[in-house]
Short mmCIF file of C-alpha atoms in Angstrom, two decimals:
data_model
loop_
_atom_site.label_atom_id
_atom_site.label_comp_id
_atom_site.label_asym_id
_atom_site.label_seq_id
_atom_site.Cartn_x
_atom_site.Cartn_y
_atom_site.Cartn_z
CA MET I 1 101.63 14.92 -19.05
CA HIS I 2 105.21 14.24 -19.34
CA ASP I 3 105.31 11.97 -16.06
CA ALA I 4 102.34 10.02 -17.09
CA LEU I 5 103.70 8.78 -20.68
CA LEU I 6 107.04 8.27 -18.83
CA ALA I 7 105.10 6.02 -16.17
CA LEU I 8 103.30 4.52 -18.71
CA SER I 9 106.39 3.20 -20.57
CA GLU I 10 107.60 0.37 -18.33
CA PRO I 11 105.65 -3.07 -19.27
CA ASN I 12 104.86 -3.32 -15.48
CA ARG I 13 103.41 -0.73 -14.93
CA MET I 14 101.76 -1.27 -17.95
CA ALA I 15 99.99 -4.66 -16.70
CA ILE I 16 99.26 -2.43 -13.34
CA MET I 17 97.61 -0.11 -14.81
CA GLY I 18 95.21 -3.11 -17.10
CA LEU I 19 94.59 -4.73 -13.91
CA LEU I 20 93.15 -1.22 -12.02
CA ARG I 21 90.91 -1.00 -15.42
CA GLU I 22 89.01 -3.96 -13.50
CA GLY I 23 88.44 -1.40 -10.39
CA GLU I 24 90.13 -0.83 -6.85
CA ARG I 25 92.85 -3.82 -5.70
CA PRO I 26 95.28 -4.06 -2.61
CA ALA I 27 99.19 -4.24 -3.65
CA GLY I 28 99.00 -7.76 -3.12
CA ASP I 29 97.01 -8.68 -6.27
CA PHE I 30 99.74 -7.04 -8.00
CA VAL I 31 102.16 -9.52 -6.47
CA ALA I 32 99.99 -12.38 -7.23
CA ALA I 33 99.44 -11.47 -11.24
CA LEU I 34 103.03 -10.12 -11.87
CA PRO I 35 106.28 -11.88 -12.28
CA ILE I 36 108.10 -9.40 -10.07
CA SER I 37 108.75 -9.08 -6.23
CA GLN I 38 106.80 -7.11 -3.54
CA PRO I 39 109.34 -4.60 -3.20
CA ALA I 40 109.21 -4.10 -6.89
CA VAL I 41 105.56 -3.80 -7.36
CA SER I 42 105.61 -0.91 -4.31
CA LYS I 43 107.94 1.11 -6.66
CA HIS I 44 105.95 0.60 -9.60
CA LEU I 45 102.84 1.77 -7.64
CA GLY I 46 105.21 4.61 -6.51
CA VAL I 47 105.96 5.82 -9.95
CA LEU I 48 102.12 5.81 -10.56
CA ARG I 49 101.20 7.36 -7.70
CA ALA I 50 103.74 10.26 -8.72
CA ALA I 51 102.60 10.47 -12.08
CA GLY I 52 99.29 10.99 -10.79
CA LEU I 53 98.04 8.29 -12.40
CA VAL I 54 97.04 5.86 -9.58
CA THR I 55 95.44 7.18 -5.80
CA VAL I 56 95.37 5.09 -2.33
CA ARG I 57 93.33 5.11 0.49
CA LYS I 58 93.87 3.09 3.70
CA ASP I 59 91.58 0.61 4.38
CA ALA I 60 91.84 -1.11 7.38
CA ASN I 61 95.55 -2.40 7.46
CA ARG I 62 95.86 -2.29 3.60
CA ARG I 63 96.68 0.56 1.02
CA LEU I 64 93.85 -0.04 -1.93
CA TYR I 65 94.55 1.44 -5.34
CA ARG I 66 92.44 2.90 -8.19
CA LEU I 67 92.97 4.64 -11.18
CA ASN I 68 92.81 7.97 -11.44
CA PRO I 69 91.14 9.44 -14.68
CA ALA I 70 92.34 12.38 -15.05
CA PRO I 71 95.34 12.34 -16.41
CA LEU I 72 94.30 9.91 -18.67
CA ALA I 73 91.90 11.96 -20.11
CA GLU I 74 94.50 14.63 -20.36
CA LEU I 75 96.71 12.13 -22.18
CA ASP I 76 93.67 11.06 -24.43
CA ALA I 77 92.81 14.93 -25.66
CA TRP I 78 96.38 15.11 -26.51
CA LEU I 79 96.21 12.37 -28.91
CA ALA I 80 93.10 13.06 -30.42
CA PRO I 81 94.22 15.00 -33.24
CA TYR I 82 96.86 11.95 -34.09
CA ARG I 83 93.76 9.52 -33.87
CA ARG I 84 92.05 11.43 -36.33
CA PHE I 85 94.90 11.74 -38.81
CA TRP I 86 95.63 8.19 -38.60
CA SER I 87 91.81 7.67 -39.37
CA ALA I 88 91.34 9.34 -41.87
CA LYS I 89 94.91 7.75 -43.43
CA LEU I 90 93.22 4.61 -42.96
CA ASP I 91 89.83 5.51 -44.50
CA ALA I 92 91.98 6.32 -47.52
CA LEU I 93 94.18 3.24 -47.73
CA GLU I 94 90.70 1.26 -47.57
CA ALA I 95 88.96 2.82 -50.15
CA HIS I 96 92.14 2.88 -52.42
CA LEU I 97 92.68 -0.97 -51.86
CA ASP I 98 89.11 -1.34 -52.43
CA LYS I 99 88.79 0.46 -55.65
CA GLU I 100 92.23 -1.68 -56.51
CA PHE I 101 90.97 -4.86 -55.55
CA PRO I 102 87.17 -5.16 -55.86
CA GLN I 103 85.72 -8.20 -54.37
#
C-alpha cells in the first residue's frame, strides 16, 4: 500500500490514473493529454506499474495500459474508518448548525 500511496502523490500520475478510469489507453494518449514529454510519461507509467496500480499488455506494436483495481480496493479499505469518522463529525456539525441557524 505504501508504494501505491507514494505513486499517487505525484500530480501527473494522478492525471494518468484519471485518464485510465475511462478505460484502456495507449501511452500516446497520455503524451497528448499531459504537458510532459514522452520520456516523462514513460517514467510515470513505470512508477504506476511498479506500484501495481497499472497493468500493460501488448497489442501489435503498441502497449495498452489499464487500471488494476486491487491496490485501489486495498486503499479504499484502509480509508474506510477515516471516511466513517469524518462523516460522523460532519453530520454532527450539520446538526449543530441547523440548530443554531434554523431556516
